[in-house]
């Protein structure tokens, strides 16, 4: 056998071996993915239920009730964001921010949760929000329909644990997400819960080989959880503008550390 032939055969063997590992990983994930879809389905049902109540308050002109429902309604969406984002048209319509539009808040195309948030907190009014509310409810209902019909990609599910924490670290720590209501800590909790659920579902597949990794991840989850819990107030959280720069730095450090750990999870399950 020539050297060139040997190299080719080695490459082919590695390729076949890699494909076999990927197939085994996918088969191992069948049950966790099925359980995760049940979790997502429950979150979607809750999202539609809560959005129905939220948009009803908006349409009734009840500013204070709508304000009280805004953050808890968003919890379910934030928990399943990696799957929701697979449908970019709906994600934009439901969760985009004023920065994404030419005329910012004044742009008639600015939709969804954050357009309503702007009206409730900045304008202290529901004027002109009825069509926005109707569209939001239609969009979350359509999202539920599409996701219910979706075959979940394993790499997106497993990778979603890191994505949720990375998004907090990269764009949410600054407070830009819920800039009018300052209800960001509710969103962080939704992201945290969604990431933790994914890790819990795949834990049995790596518990034996990756005991130290899971110990580290659990400690980092506990640190983020404890940090968020410091800001609990009643059934929810203090507004994010009450946190000092030092508070935000501590939270950012904990979230970044957890995100870095979770970014290796796909590889540990043979999905890279």
Short mmCIF file of C-alpha atoms in Angstrom, two decimals, residues 3-259:
data_model
loop_
_atom_site.label_atom_id
_atom_site.label_comp_id
_atom_site.label_asym_id
_atom_site.label_seq_id
_atom_site.Cartn_x
_atom_site.Cartn_y
_atom_site.Cartn_z
CA UNK A 3 1.72 6.23 1.55
CA UNK A 4 -0.95 8.18 -0.35
CA UNK A 5 -3.30 5.18 -0.23
CA UNK A 6 -2.59 4.70 3.47
CA UNK A 7 -3.43 8.35 4.22
CA UNK A 8 -6.63 8.06 2.20
CA UNK A 9 -7.65 4.90 4.03
CA UNK A 10 -6.89 6.50 7.40
CA UNK A 11 -8.98 9.55 6.52
CA UNK A 12 -11.85 7.33 5.42
CA UNK A 13 -11.64 5.33 8.65
CA UNK A 14 -11.72 8.53 10.70
CA UNK A 15 -14.65 9.81 8.69
CA UNK A 16 -16.61 6.58 9.16
CA UNK A 17 -15.72 6.55 12.86
CA UNK A 18 -16.88 10.14 13.24
CA UNK A 19 -20.14 9.42 11.45
CA UNK A 20 -20.72 6.36 13.63
CA UNK A 21 -20.12 8.37 16.80
CA UNK A 22 -22.50 11.09 15.59
CA UNK A 23 -25.16 8.49 14.81
CA UNK A 24 -24.73 6.89 18.25
CA UNK A 25 -24.97 10.30 19.91
CA UNK A 26 -28.16 11.08 18.01
CA UNK A 27 -29.71 7.74 19.00
CA UNK A 28 -28.75 8.28 22.64
CA UNK A 29 -30.48 11.65 22.55
CA UNK A 30 -33.83 10.36 21.28
CA UNK A 31 -35.35 10.12 24.76
CA UNK A 32 -33.95 13.44 26.11
CA UNK A 33 -35.09 15.25 22.96
CA UNK A 34 -38.58 13.75 23.30
CA UNK A 35 -38.71 14.89 26.93
CA UNK A 36 -37.44 18.33 25.95
CA UNK A 37 -40.20 18.65 23.35
CA UNK A 38 -42.76 17.95 26.09
CA UNK A 39 -41.14 20.70 28.17
CA UNK A 40 -41.23 23.14 25.23
CA UNK A 41 -44.84 22.24 24.47
CA UNK A 42 -45.84 23.00 28.04
CA UNK A 43 -44.00 26.33 27.89
CA UNK A 44 -45.73 27.20 24.62
CA UNK A 45 -49.15 26.42 26.08
CA UNK A 46 -48.32 28.67 29.02
CA UNK A 47 -47.02 31.37 26.67
CA UNK A 48 -50.25 31.41 24.65
CA UNK A 49 -52.36 31.39 27.83
CA UNK A 50 -50.40 34.24 29.42
CA UNK A 51 -50.19 36.27 26.22
CA UNK A 52 -53.96 35.99 25.87
CA UNK A 53 -54.42 37.56 29.31
CA UNK A 54 -51.69 40.15 28.72
CA UNK A 55 -53.02 41.32 25.36
CA UNK A 56 -56.59 41.40 26.75
CA UNK A 57 -55.41 43.86 29.42
CA UNK A 58 -53.68 45.96 26.77
CA UNK A 59 -56.81 46.04 24.60
CA UNK A 60 -58.94 46.93 27.61
CA UNK A 61 -56.72 49.94 28.27
CA UNK A 62 -55.70 48.63 31.71
CA UNK A 63 -52.13 49.90 31.87
CA UNK A 64 -51.36 48.72 35.40
CA UNK A 65 -52.68 45.21 34.87
CA UNK A 66 -50.81 44.91 31.56
CA UNK A 67 -47.62 46.05 33.29
CA UNK A 68 -48.04 43.41 35.99
CA UNK A 69 -48.45 40.67 33.36
CA UNK A 70 -45.62 41.73 31.03
CA UNK A 71 -42.62 40.08 32.73
CA UNK A 72 -44.26 36.79 33.81
CA UNK A 73 -45.72 36.37 30.32
CA UNK A 74 -42.24 36.58 28.80
CA UNK A 75 -40.77 33.91 31.10
CA UNK A 76 -41.98 31.03 28.94
CA UNK A 77 -40.63 32.58 25.74
CA UNK A 78 -37.22 33.21 27.25
CA UNK A 79 -36.94 29.62 28.49
CA UNK A 80 -37.37 28.17 24.98
CA UNK A 81 -35.68 30.93 23.00
CA UNK A 82 -33.19 28.70 21.09
CA UNK A 83 -36.10 26.75 19.59
CA UNK A 84 -38.25 29.85 19.03
CA UNK A 85 -35.37 31.47 17.14
CA UNK A 86 -35.46 28.68 14.55
CA UNK A 87 -38.42 30.62 13.14
CA UNK A 88 -36.70 33.95 12.59
CA UNK A 89 -39.75 35.68 11.11
CA UNK A 90 -41.78 35.03 14.25
CA UNK A 91 -38.87 35.75 16.60
CA UNK A 92 -38.46 39.17 14.98
CA UNK A 93 -42.18 39.86 15.17
CA UNK A 94 -42.45 38.75 18.79
CA UNK A 95 -39.19 39.88 20.38
CA UNK A 96 -37.30 42.44 18.27
CA UNK A 97 -36.16 45.76 19.72
CA UNK A 98 -36.55 49.35 18.59
CA UNK A 99 -32.91 49.42 17.42
CA UNK A 100 -33.82 47.03 14.62
CA UNK A 101 -36.03 49.65 12.93
CA UNK A 102 -35.13 52.79 11.01
CA UNK A 103 -37.29 55.12 13.12
CA UNK A 104 -36.80 53.17 16.35
CA UNK A 105 -39.80 53.44 18.64
CA UNK A 106 -41.59 55.76 16.20
CA UNK A 107 -41.39 53.19 13.41
CA UNK A 108 -44.83 51.74 12.60
CA UNK A 109 -43.13 48.40 11.84
CA UNK A 110 -41.81 48.05 15.41
CA UNK A 111 -43.88 45.10 16.79
CA UNK A 112 -44.27 42.64 19.60
CA UNK A 113 -43.56 42.59 23.30
CA UNK A 114 -41.14 45.49 23.28
CA UNK A 115 -43.42 47.81 21.30
CA UNK A 116 -46.10 47.21 23.92
CA UNK A 117 -43.53 47.58 26.70
CA UNK A 118 -42.58 51.00 25.27
CA UNK A 119 -46.20 52.10 25.24
CA UNK A 120 -46.92 50.92 28.79
CA UNK A 121 -43.85 52.32 30.51
CA UNK A 122 -42.62 55.21 28.39
CA UNK A 123 -45.96 56.53 27.12
CA UNK A 124 -47.97 55.20 30.09
CA UNK A 125 -50.71 54.41 27.62
CA UNK A 126 -52.22 51.64 25.52
CA UNK A 127 -53.20 54.04 22.77
CA UNK A 128 -52.65 52.48 19.33
CA UNK A 129 -51.59 49.13 20.81
CA UNK A 130 -54.65 47.04 19.95
CA UNK A 131 -53.34 45.91 16.52
CA UNK A 132 -49.90 45.26 18.05
CA UNK A 133 -51.50 43.12 20.76
CA UNK A 134 -53.60 41.21 18.23
CA UNK A 135 -50.52 40.52 16.11
CA UNK A 136 -48.50 39.40 19.13
CA UNK A 137 -51.13 36.88 20.18
CA UNK A 138 -51.44 35.61 16.59
CA UNK A 139 -47.65 35.23 16.40
CA UNK A 140 -47.23 33.25 19.62
CA UNK A 141 -50.14 31.03 18.59
CA UNK A 142 -48.50 30.43 15.22
CA UNK A 143 -45.18 29.75 16.98
CA UNK A 144 -46.83 27.03 19.05
CA UNK A 145 -48.27 25.47 15.91
CA UNK A 146 -44.96 25.46 14.06
CA UNK A 147 -42.94 24.11 16.96
CA UNK A 148 -45.47 21.37 17.64
CA UNK A 149 -44.89 20.19 14.06
CA UNK A 150 -41.10 20.49 14.29
CA UNK A 151 -38.55 17.68 14.57
CA UNK A 152 -36.06 19.10 17.05
CA UNK A 153 -32.43 19.13 15.81
CA UNK A 154 -30.32 17.55 18.61
CA UNK A 155 -27.42 19.96 18.10
CA UNK A 156 -29.78 22.94 18.47
CA UNK A 157 -31.30 21.55 21.65
CA UNK A 158 -27.99 20.70 23.33
CA UNK A 159 -26.32 23.86 22.03
CA UNK A 160 -29.26 25.84 23.32
CA UNK A 161 -28.03 25.58 26.91
CA UNK A 162 -24.96 27.65 26.05
CA UNK A 163 -26.88 29.95 23.69
CA UNK A 164 -29.24 30.97 26.48
CA UNK A 165 -26.43 31.95 28.81
CA UNK A 166 -24.31 33.50 26.06
CA UNK A 167 -27.20 35.75 25.08
CA UNK A 168 -27.54 36.99 28.65
CA UNK A 169 -23.80 37.66 28.81
CA UNK A 170 -23.49 39.28 25.40
CA UNK A 171 -26.58 41.48 25.12
CA UNK A 172 -28.79 41.37 28.21
CA UNK A 173 -26.45 42.27 31.06
CA UNK A 174 -26.40 45.83 29.72
CA UNK A 175 -30.15 46.14 30.32
CA UNK A 176 -30.94 46.79 26.67
CA UNK A 177 -33.59 44.06 26.37
CA UNK A 178 -36.27 45.43 28.69
CA UNK A 179 -35.07 49.01 28.59
CA UNK A 180 -38.44 50.61 29.38
CA UNK A 181 -39.72 48.29 32.13
CA UNK A 182 -36.35 47.15 33.54
CA UNK A 183 -37.79 43.68 34.07
CA UNK A 184 -34.58 42.07 32.76
CA UNK A 185 -34.08 39.80 35.76
CA UNK A 186 -37.28 37.93 34.87
CA UNK A 187 -35.81 37.27 31.41
CA UNK A 188 -32.55 36.09 32.98
CA UNK A 189 -34.52 33.64 35.10
CA UNK A 190 -36.31 32.28 32.03
CA UNK A 191 -32.99 31.85 30.21
CA UNK A 192 -31.44 30.19 33.27
CA UNK A 193 -34.34 27.76 33.72
CA UNK A 194 -34.26 26.81 30.03
CA UNK A 195 -30.51 26.13 30.10
CA UNK A 196 -30.76 24.11 33.31
CA UNK A 197 -33.53 21.95 31.87
CA UNK A 198 -31.38 20.97 28.89
CA UNK A 199 -28.47 19.98 31.12
CA UNK A 200 -30.75 17.94 33.37
CA UNK A 201 -32.15 16.01 30.41
CA UNK A 202 -28.74 15.06 28.97
CA UNK A 203 -27.04 14.55 32.34
CA UNK A 204 -27.51 10.73 32.39
CA UNK A 205 -25.64 10.43 29.08
CA UNK A 206 -22.45 11.98 30.44
CA UNK A 207 -22.72 11.43 34.19
CA UNK A 208 -20.16 8.63 34.27
CA UNK A 209 -17.51 10.06 31.94
CA UNK A 210 -17.93 13.73 32.78
CA UNK A 211 -18.52 13.71 36.53
CA UNK A 212 -16.04 16.55 37.17
CA UNK A 213 -17.50 18.65 34.36
CA UNK A 214 -21.01 18.25 35.76
CA UNK A 215 -19.77 19.09 39.24
CA UNK A 216 -18.31 22.34 37.90
CA UNK A 217 -21.44 23.14 35.87
CA UNK A 218 -23.68 22.48 38.87
CA UNK A 219 -21.57 24.80 41.02
CA UNK A 220 -21.79 27.53 38.39
CA UNK A 221 -25.54 27.07 37.98
CA UNK A 222 -25.84 27.36 41.77
CA UNK A 223 -23.81 30.57 41.74
CA UNK A 224 -25.97 32.20 39.06
CA UNK A 225 -29.12 31.01 40.83
CA UNK A 226 -27.94 32.45 44.16
CA UNK A 227 -27.04 35.74 42.49
CA UNK A 228 -30.47 36.04 40.86
CA UNK A 229 -32.17 35.06 44.11
CA UNK A 230 -30.58 38.05 45.87
CA UNK A 231 -32.85 40.29 43.83
CA UNK A 232 -36.12 38.46 44.45
CA UNK A 233 -39.03 40.69 45.40
CA UNK A 234 -42.40 39.11 46.11
CA UNK A 235 -43.29 36.81 43.21
CA UNK A 236 -40.73 38.45 40.94
CA UNK A 237 -37.60 40.58 40.95
CA UNK A 238 -36.51 44.12 41.63
CA UNK A 239 -36.22 46.30 38.54
CA UNK A 240 -32.84 46.01 36.86
CA UNK A 241 -32.07 49.72 37.24
CA UNK A 242 -31.72 49.13 40.99
CA UNK A 243 -28.61 47.02 40.47
CA UNK A 244 -25.28 48.82 40.77
CA UNK A 245 -22.50 48.48 38.20
CA UNK A 246 -20.73 46.18 40.65
CA UNK A 247 -23.87 44.04 40.96
CA UNK A 248 -24.01 43.72 37.18
CA UNK A 249 -20.32 42.81 36.99
CA UNK A 250 -20.76 40.01 39.54
CA UNK A 251 -23.75 38.67 37.61
CA UNK A 252 -21.92 38.96 34.29
CA UNK A 253 -18.91 37.05 35.62
CA UNK A 254 -21.07 34.20 36.89
CA UNK A 255 -23.08 34.02 33.65
CA UNK A 256 -19.96 34.14 31.45
CA UNK A 257 -18.30 31.32 33.39
CA UNK A 258 -21.40 29.16 33.07
CA UNK A 259 -21.74 29.96 29.36
#
